PDB file of C-alpha atoms in Angstrom:
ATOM      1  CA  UNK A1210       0.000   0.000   0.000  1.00  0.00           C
ATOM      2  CA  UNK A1211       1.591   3.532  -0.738  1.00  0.00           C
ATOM      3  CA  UNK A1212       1.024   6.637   1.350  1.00  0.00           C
ATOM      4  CA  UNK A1213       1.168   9.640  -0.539  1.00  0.00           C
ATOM      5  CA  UNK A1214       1.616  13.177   1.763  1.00  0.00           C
ATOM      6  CA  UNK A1215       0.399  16.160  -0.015  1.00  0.00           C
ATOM      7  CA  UNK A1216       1.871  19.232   2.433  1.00  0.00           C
ATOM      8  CA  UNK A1217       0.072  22.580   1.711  1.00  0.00           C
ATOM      9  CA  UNK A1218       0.167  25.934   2.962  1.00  0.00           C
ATOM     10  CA  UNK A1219      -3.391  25.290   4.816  1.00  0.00           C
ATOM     11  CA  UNK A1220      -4.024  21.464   4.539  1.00  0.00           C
ATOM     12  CA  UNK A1221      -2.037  18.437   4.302  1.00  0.00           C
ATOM     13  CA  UNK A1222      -3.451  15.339   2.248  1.00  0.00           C
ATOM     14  CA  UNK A1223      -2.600  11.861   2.713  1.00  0.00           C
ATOM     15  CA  UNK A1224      -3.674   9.182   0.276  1.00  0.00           C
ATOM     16  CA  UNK A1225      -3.698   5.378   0.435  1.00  0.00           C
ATOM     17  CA  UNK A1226      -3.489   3.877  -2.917  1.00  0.00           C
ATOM     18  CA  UNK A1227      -3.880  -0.385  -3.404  1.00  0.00           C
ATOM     19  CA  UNK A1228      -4.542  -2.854  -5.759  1.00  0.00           C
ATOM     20  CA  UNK A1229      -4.902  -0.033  -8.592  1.00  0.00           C
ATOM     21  CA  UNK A1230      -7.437   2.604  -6.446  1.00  0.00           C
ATOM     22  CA  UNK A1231      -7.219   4.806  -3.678  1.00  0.00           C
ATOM     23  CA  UNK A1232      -8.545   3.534  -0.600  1.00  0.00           C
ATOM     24  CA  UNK A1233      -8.836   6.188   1.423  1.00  0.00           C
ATOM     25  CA  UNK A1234      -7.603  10.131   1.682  1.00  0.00           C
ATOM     26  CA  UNK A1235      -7.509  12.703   4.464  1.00  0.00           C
ATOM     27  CA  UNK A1236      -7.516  15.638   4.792  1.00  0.00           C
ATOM     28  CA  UNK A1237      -5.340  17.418   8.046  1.00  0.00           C
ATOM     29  CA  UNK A1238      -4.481  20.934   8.991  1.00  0.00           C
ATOM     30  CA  UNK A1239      -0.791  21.831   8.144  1.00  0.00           C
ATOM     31  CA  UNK A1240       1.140  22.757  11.604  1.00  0.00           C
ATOM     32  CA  UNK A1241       4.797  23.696  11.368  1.00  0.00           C
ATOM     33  CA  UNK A1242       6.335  22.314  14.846  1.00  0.00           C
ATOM     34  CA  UNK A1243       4.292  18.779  15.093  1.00  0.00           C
ATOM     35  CA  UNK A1244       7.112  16.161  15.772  1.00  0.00           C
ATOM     36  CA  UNK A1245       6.932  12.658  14.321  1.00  0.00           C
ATOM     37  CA  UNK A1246       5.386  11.324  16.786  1.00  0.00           C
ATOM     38  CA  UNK A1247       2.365  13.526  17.288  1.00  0.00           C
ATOM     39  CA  UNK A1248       1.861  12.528  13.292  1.00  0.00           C
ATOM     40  CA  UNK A1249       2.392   9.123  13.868  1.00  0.00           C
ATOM     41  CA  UNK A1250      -0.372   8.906  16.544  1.00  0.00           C
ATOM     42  CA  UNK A1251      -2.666  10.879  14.006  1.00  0.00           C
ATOM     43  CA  UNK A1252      -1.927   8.391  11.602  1.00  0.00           C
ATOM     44  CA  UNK A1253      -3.113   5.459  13.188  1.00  0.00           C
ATOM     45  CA  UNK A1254      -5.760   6.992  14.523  1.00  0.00           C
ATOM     46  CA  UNK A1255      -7.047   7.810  10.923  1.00  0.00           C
ATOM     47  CA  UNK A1256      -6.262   4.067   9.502  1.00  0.00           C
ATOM     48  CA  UNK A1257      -8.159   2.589  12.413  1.00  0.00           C
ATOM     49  CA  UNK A1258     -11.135   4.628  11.398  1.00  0.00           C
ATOM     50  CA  UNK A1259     -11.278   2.617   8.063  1.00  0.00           C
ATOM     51  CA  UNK A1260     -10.317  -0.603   9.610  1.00  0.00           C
ATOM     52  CA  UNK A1261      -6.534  -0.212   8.376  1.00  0.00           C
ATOM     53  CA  UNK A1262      -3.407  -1.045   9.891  1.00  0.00           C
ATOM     54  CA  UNK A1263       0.439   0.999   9.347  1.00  0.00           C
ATOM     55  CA  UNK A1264       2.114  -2.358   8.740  1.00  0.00           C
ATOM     56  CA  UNK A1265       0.378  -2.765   4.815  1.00  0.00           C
ATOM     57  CA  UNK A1266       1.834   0.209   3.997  1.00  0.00           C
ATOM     58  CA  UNK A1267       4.917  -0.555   1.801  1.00  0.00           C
ATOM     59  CA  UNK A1268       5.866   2.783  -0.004  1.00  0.00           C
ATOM     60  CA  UNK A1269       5.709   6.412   0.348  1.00  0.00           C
ATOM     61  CA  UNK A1270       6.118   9.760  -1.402  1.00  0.00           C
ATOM     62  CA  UNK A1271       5.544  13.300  -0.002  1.00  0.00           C
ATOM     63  CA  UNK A1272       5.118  16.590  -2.156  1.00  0.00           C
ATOM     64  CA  UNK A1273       5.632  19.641   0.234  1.00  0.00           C
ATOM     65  CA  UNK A1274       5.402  23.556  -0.154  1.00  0.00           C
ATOM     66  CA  UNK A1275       6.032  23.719   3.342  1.00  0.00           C
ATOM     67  CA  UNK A1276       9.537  23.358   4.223  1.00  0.00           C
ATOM     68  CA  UNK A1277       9.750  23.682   8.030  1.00  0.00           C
ATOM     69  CA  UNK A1278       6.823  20.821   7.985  1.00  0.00           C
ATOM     70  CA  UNK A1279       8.344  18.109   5.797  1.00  0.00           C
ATOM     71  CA  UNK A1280      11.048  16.881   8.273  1.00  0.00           C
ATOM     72  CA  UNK A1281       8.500  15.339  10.534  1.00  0.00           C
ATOM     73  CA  UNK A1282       6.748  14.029   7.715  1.00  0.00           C
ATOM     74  CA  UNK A1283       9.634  12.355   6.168  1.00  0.00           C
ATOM     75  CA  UNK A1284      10.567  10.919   9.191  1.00  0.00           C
ATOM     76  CA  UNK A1285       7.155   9.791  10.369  1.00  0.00           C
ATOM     77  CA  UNK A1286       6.800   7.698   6.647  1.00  0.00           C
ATOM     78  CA  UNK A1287      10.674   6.196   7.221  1.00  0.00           C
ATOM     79  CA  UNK A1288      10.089   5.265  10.493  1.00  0.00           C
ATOM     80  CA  UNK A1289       6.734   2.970   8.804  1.00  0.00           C
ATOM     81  CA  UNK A1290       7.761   2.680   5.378  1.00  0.00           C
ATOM     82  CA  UNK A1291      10.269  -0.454   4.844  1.00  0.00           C
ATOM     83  CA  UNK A1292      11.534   1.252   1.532  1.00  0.00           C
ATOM     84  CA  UNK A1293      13.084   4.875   0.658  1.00  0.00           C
ATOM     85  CA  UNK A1294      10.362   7.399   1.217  1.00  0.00           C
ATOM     86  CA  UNK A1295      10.164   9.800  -2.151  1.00  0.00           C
ATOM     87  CA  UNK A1296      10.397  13.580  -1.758  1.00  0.00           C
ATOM     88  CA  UNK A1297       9.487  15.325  -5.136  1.00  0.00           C
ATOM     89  CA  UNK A1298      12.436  17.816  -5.705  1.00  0.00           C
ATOM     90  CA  UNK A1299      15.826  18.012  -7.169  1.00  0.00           C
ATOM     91  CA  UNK A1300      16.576  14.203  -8.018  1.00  0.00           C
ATOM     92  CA  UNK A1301      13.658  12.372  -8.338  1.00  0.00           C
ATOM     93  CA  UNK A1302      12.519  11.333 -12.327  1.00  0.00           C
ATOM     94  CA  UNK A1303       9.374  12.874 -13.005  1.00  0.00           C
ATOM     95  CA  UNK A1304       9.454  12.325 -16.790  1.00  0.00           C
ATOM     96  CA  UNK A1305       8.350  16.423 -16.972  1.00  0.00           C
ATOM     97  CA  UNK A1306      11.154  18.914 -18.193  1.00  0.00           C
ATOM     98  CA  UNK A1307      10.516  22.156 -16.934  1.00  0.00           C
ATOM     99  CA  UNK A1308      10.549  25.328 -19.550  1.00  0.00           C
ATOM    100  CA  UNK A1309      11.033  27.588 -15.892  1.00  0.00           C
ATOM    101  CA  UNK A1310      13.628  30.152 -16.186  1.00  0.00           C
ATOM    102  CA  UNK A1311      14.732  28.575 -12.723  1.00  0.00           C
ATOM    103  CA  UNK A1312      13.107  25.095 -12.592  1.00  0.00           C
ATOM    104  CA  UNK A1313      13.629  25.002  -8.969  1.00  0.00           C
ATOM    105  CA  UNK A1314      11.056  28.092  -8.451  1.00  0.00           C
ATOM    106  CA  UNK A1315       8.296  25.649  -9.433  1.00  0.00           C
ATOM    107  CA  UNK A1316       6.419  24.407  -6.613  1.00  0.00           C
ATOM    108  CA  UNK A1317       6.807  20.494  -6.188  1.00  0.00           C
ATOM    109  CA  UNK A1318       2.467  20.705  -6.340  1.00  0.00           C
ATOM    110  CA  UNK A1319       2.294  22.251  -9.503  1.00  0.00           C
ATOM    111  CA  UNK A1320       4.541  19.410 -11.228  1.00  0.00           C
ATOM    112  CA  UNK A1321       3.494  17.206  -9.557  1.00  0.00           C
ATOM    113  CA  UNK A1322      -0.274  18.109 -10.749  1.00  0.00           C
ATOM    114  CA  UNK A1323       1.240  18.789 -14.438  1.00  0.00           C
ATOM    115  CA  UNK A1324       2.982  14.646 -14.263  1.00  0.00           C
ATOM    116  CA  UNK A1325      -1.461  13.781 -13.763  1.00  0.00           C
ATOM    117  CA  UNK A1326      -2.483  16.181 -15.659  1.00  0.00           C
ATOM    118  CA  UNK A1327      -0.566  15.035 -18.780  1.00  0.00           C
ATOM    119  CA  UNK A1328      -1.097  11.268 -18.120  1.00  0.00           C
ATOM    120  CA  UNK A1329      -4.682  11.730 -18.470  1.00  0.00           C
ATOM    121  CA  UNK A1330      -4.504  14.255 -21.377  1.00  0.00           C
ATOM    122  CA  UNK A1331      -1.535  14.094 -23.295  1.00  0.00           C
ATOM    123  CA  UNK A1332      -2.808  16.447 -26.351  1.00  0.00           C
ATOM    124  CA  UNK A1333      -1.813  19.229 -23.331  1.00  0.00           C
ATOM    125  CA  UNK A1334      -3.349  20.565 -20.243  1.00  0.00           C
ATOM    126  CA  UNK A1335      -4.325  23.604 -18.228  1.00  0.00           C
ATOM    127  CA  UNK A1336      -4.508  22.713 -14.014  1.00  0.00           C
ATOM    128  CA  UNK A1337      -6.351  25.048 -12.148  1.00  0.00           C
ATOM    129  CA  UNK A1338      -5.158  24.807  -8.600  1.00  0.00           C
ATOM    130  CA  UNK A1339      -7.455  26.134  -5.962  1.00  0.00           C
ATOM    131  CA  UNK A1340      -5.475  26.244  -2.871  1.00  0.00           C
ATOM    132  CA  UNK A1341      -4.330  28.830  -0.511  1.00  0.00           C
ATOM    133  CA  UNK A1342      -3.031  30.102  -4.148  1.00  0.00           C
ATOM    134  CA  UNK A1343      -5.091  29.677  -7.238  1.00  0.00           C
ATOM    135  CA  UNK A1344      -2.269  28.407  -9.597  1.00  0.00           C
ATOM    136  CA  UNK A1345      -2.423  27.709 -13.728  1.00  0.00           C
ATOM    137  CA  UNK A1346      -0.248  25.474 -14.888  1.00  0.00           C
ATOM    138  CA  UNK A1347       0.208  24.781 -18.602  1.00  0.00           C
ATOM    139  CA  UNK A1348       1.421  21.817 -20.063  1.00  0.00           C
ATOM    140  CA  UNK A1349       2.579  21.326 -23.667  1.00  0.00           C
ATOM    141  CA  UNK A1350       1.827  17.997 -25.954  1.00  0.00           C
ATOM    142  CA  UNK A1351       5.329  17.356 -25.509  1.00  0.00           C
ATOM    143  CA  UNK A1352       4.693  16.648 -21.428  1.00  0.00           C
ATOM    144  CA  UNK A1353       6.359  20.135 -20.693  1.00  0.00           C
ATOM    145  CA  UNK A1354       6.075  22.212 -18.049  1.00  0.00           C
ATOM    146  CA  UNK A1355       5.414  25.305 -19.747  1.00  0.00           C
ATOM    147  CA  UNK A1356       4.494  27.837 -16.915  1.00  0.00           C
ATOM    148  CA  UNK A1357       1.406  29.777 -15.339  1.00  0.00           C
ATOM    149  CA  UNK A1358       0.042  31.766 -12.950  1.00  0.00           C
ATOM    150  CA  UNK A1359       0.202  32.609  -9.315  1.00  0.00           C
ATOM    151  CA  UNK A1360      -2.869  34.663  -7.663  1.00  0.00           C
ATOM    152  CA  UNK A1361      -4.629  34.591  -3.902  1.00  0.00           C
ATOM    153  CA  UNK A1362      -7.000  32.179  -3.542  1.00  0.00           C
ATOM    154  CA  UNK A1363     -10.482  32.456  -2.704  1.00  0.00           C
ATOM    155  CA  UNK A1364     -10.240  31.853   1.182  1.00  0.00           C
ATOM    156  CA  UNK A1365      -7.273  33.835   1.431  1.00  0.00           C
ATOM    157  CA  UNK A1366      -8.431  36.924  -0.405  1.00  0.00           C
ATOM    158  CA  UNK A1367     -12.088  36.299   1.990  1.00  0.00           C
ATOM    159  CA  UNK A1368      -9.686  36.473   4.861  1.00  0.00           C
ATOM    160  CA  UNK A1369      -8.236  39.660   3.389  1.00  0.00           C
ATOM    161  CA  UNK A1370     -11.225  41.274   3.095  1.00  0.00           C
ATOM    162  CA  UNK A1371     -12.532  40.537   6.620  1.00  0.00           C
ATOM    163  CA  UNK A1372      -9.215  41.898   8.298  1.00  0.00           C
ATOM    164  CA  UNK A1373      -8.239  45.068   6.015  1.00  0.00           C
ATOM    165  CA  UNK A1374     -12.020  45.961   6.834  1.00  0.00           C
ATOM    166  CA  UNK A1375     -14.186  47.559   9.813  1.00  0.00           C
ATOM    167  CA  UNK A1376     -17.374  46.246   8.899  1.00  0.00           C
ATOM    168  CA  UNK A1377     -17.251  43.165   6.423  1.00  0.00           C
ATOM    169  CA  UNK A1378     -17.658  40.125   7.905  1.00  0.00           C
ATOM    170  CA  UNK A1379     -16.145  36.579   7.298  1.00  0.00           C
ATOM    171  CA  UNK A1380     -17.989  34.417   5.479  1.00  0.00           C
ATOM    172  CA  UNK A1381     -18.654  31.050   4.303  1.00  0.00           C
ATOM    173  CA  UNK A1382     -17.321  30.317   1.176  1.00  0.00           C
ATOM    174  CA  UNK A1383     -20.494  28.745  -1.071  1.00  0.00           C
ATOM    175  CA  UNK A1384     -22.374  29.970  -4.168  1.00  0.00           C
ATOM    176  CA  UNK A1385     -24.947  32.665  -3.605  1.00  0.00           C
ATOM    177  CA  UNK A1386     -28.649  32.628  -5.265  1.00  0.00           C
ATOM    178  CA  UNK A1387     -27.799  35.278  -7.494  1.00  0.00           C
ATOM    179  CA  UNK A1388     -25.102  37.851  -8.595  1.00  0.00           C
ATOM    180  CA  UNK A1389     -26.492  40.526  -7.134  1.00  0.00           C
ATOM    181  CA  UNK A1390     -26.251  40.293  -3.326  1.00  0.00           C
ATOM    182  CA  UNK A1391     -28.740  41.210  -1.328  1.00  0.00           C
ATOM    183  CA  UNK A1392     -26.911  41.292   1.954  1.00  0.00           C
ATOM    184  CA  UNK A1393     -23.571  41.976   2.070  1.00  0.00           C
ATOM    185  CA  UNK A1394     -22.635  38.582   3.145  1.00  0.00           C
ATOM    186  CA  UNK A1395     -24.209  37.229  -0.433  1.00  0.00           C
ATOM    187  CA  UNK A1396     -22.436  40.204  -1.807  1.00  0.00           C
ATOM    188  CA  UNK A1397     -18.876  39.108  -0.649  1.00  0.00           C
ATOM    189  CA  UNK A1398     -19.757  35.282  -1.590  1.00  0.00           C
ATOM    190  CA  UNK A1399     -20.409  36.530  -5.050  1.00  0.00           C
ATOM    191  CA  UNK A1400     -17.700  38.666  -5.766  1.00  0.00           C
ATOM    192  CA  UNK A1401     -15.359  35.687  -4.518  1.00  0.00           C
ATOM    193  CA  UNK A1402     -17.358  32.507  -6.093  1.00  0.00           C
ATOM    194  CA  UNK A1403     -18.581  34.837  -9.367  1.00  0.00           C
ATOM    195  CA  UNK A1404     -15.611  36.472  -9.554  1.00  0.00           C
ATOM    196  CA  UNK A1405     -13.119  33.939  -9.111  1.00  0.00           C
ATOM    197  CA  UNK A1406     -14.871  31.691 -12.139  1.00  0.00           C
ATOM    198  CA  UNK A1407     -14.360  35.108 -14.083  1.00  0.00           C
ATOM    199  CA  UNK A1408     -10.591  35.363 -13.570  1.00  0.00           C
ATOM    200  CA  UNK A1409     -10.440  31.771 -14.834  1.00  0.00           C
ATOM    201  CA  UNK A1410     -12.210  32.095 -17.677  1.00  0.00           C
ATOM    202  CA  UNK A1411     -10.699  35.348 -18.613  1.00  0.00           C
ATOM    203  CA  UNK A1412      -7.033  33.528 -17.804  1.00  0.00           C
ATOM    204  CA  UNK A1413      -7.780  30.599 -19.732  1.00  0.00           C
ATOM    205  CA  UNK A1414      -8.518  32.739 -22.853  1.00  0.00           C
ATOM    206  CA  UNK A1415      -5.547  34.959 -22.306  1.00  0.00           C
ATOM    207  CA  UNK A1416      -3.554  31.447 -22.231  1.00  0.00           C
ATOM    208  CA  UNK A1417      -5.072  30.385 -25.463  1.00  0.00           C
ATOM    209  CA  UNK A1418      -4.030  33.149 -27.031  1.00  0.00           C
ATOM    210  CA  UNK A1419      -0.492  32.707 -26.169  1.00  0.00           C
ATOM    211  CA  UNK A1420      -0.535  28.749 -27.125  1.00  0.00           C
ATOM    212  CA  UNK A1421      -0.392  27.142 -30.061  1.00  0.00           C
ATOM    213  CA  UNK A1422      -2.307  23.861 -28.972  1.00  0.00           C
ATOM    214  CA  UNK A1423      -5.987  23.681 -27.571  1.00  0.00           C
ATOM    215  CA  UNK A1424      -5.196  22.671 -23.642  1.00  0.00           C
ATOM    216  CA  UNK A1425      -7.720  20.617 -21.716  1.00  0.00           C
ATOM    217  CA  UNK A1426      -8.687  22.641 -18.499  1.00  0.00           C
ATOM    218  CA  UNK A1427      -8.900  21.125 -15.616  1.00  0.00           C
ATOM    219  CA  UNK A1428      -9.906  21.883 -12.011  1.00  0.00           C
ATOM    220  CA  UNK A1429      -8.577  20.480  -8.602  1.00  0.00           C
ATOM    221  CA  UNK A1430      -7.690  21.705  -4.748  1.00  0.00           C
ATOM    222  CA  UNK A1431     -10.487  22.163  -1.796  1.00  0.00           C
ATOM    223  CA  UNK A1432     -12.401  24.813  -3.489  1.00  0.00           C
ATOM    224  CA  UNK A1433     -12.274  23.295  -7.156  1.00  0.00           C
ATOM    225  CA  UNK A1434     -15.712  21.796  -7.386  1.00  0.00           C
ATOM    226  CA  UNK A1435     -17.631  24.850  -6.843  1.00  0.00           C
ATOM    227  CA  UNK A1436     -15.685  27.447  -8.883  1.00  0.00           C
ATOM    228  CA  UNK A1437     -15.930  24.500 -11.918  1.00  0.00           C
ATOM    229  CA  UNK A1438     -19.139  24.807 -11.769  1.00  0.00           C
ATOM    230  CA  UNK A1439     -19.511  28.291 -12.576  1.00  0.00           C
ATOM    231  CA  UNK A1440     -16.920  28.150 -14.795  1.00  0.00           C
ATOM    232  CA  UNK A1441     -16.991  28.027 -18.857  1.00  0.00           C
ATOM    233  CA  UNK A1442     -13.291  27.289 -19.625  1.00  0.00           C
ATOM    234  CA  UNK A1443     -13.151  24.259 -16.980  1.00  0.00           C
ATOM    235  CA  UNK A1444     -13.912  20.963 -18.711  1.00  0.00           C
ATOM    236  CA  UNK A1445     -13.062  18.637 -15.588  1.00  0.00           C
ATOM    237  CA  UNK A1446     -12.491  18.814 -12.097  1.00  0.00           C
ATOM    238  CA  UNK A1447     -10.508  16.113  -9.772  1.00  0.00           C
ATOM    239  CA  UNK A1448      -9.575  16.102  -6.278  1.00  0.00           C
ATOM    240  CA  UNK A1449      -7.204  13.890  -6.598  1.00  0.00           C
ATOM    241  CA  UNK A1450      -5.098  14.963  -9.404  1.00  0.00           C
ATOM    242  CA  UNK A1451      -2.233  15.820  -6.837  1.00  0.00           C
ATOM    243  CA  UNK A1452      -2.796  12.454  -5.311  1.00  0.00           C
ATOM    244  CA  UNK A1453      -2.483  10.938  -8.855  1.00  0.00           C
ATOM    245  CA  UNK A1454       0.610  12.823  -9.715  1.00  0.00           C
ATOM    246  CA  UNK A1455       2.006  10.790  -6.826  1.00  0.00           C
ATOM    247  CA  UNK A1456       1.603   7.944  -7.854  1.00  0.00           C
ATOM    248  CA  UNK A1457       2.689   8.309 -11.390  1.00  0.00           C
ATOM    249  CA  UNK A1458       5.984   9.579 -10.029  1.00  0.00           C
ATOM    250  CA  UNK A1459       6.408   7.257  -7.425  1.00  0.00           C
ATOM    251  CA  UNK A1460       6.143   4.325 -10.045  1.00  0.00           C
ATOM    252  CA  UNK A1461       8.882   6.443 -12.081  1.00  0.00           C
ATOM    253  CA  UNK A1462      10.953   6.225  -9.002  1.00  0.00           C
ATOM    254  CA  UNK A1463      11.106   2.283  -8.514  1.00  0.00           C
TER     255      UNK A1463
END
């Protein structure tokens, strides 16, 4: 069984993948400053809850943009893992060459979405990332990492908006009845559910236009299934793309 640790800025996933399907995934806040053990402890607590034990597990592979918070993790999975445990970076074959000015600027998500991303649809690829960033990624027909974009995401400019003001309020992320609010909570939820589908759609044309193949768009992250929907230029949407990428790079590894 592999274990597959997804460390992001706000959330950490961790995936259990057998016999060709993922078992399980879960979903845990990221804390800089949890030791090994405190992880370890979560850990079985989560593969009890599904009836699992740590001693199937017989790989693992960890994709961090959180420095300070991958030591425990790495050392958590080598303490359980009989094998190497994979961290994507500098080293490790993902089959992607990157078109980066500085490859090593790319976040280890982002190519690691691109590796999925590109198994699924090699004719190329758009990933729209909705995380604590919203992140494009382009992918050529080649299986390069072209580039993209980098903006706030959705909870983080909500978050924005309730501190830098006196009176807004935070709210719950979710799509309002209609564009115009009437409230100024459904006024807030549309400018960030409305708007954000908007600044993808916009994007994706602007990324046409610099492209000479037609890209397949697709959606992932927390937040990716209800922007998708009110998007025009998303064609999918997967929640475990990251997950996926993974895998595909773990198997690369072996």
């Amino acid at each position: 069984m592999l274990l597959a640790v997804d460390i992001g800025n706000t959330h950490t996933v961790l995936g259990l993948f057998e016999g060709g399907v993922w078992l399980h995934h879960f979903r845990i806040e990221t804390r800089v400053g949890r030791t090994s053990d405190e992880l370890k402890v979560l850990l079985v607590g989560l593969l009890g809850h599904e009836s699992l034990s740590m001693g199937r597990i017989t790989g693992g592979i960890i994709s961090s943009v959180v420095p300070p918070a991958t030591g425990a993790v790495q050392r958590l999975l080598e303490s359980v893992v009989p094998g190497p445990t994979l961290v994507v970076g500098p080293g490790i074959k993902t089959g992607m060459p990157v078109l980066y000015d500085n490859p090593k600027e790319v976040g280890a998500d982002r190519i690691v979405n691109s590796v999925a991303a590109y198994d699924r649809f090699p004719g190329g690829a758009v990933v729209v990332d909705f995380g604590t960033a919203t992140t494009f990624d382009v992918v050529t027909p080649r299986g390069e990492y072209m580039g993209g974009i980098i903006a706030p995401g959705l909870a983080l400019s909500a978050e924005a908006l309730y501190r830098a003001t006196a009176k807004l309020p935070r709210v719950e992320i979710v799509r309002p009845a209609r564009v115009i609010g009437k409230n100024t909570v459904a006024s807030i939820q549309s400018g960030l559910v409305f708007g954000y589908a908007g600044m993808v759609d916009s994007l994706i044309g602007q990324i046409r236009g610099e492209i000479d193949f037609e890209p397949h768009v697709i959606a992932t992250g927390g937040l990716g299934a209800l922007v998708a929907r009110e998007s025009k230029a998303i064609q999918d949407q997967d929640e475990m793309l990251t997950l996926n990428g993974l895998r595909i790079i773990h198997d690369r590894n072996q």
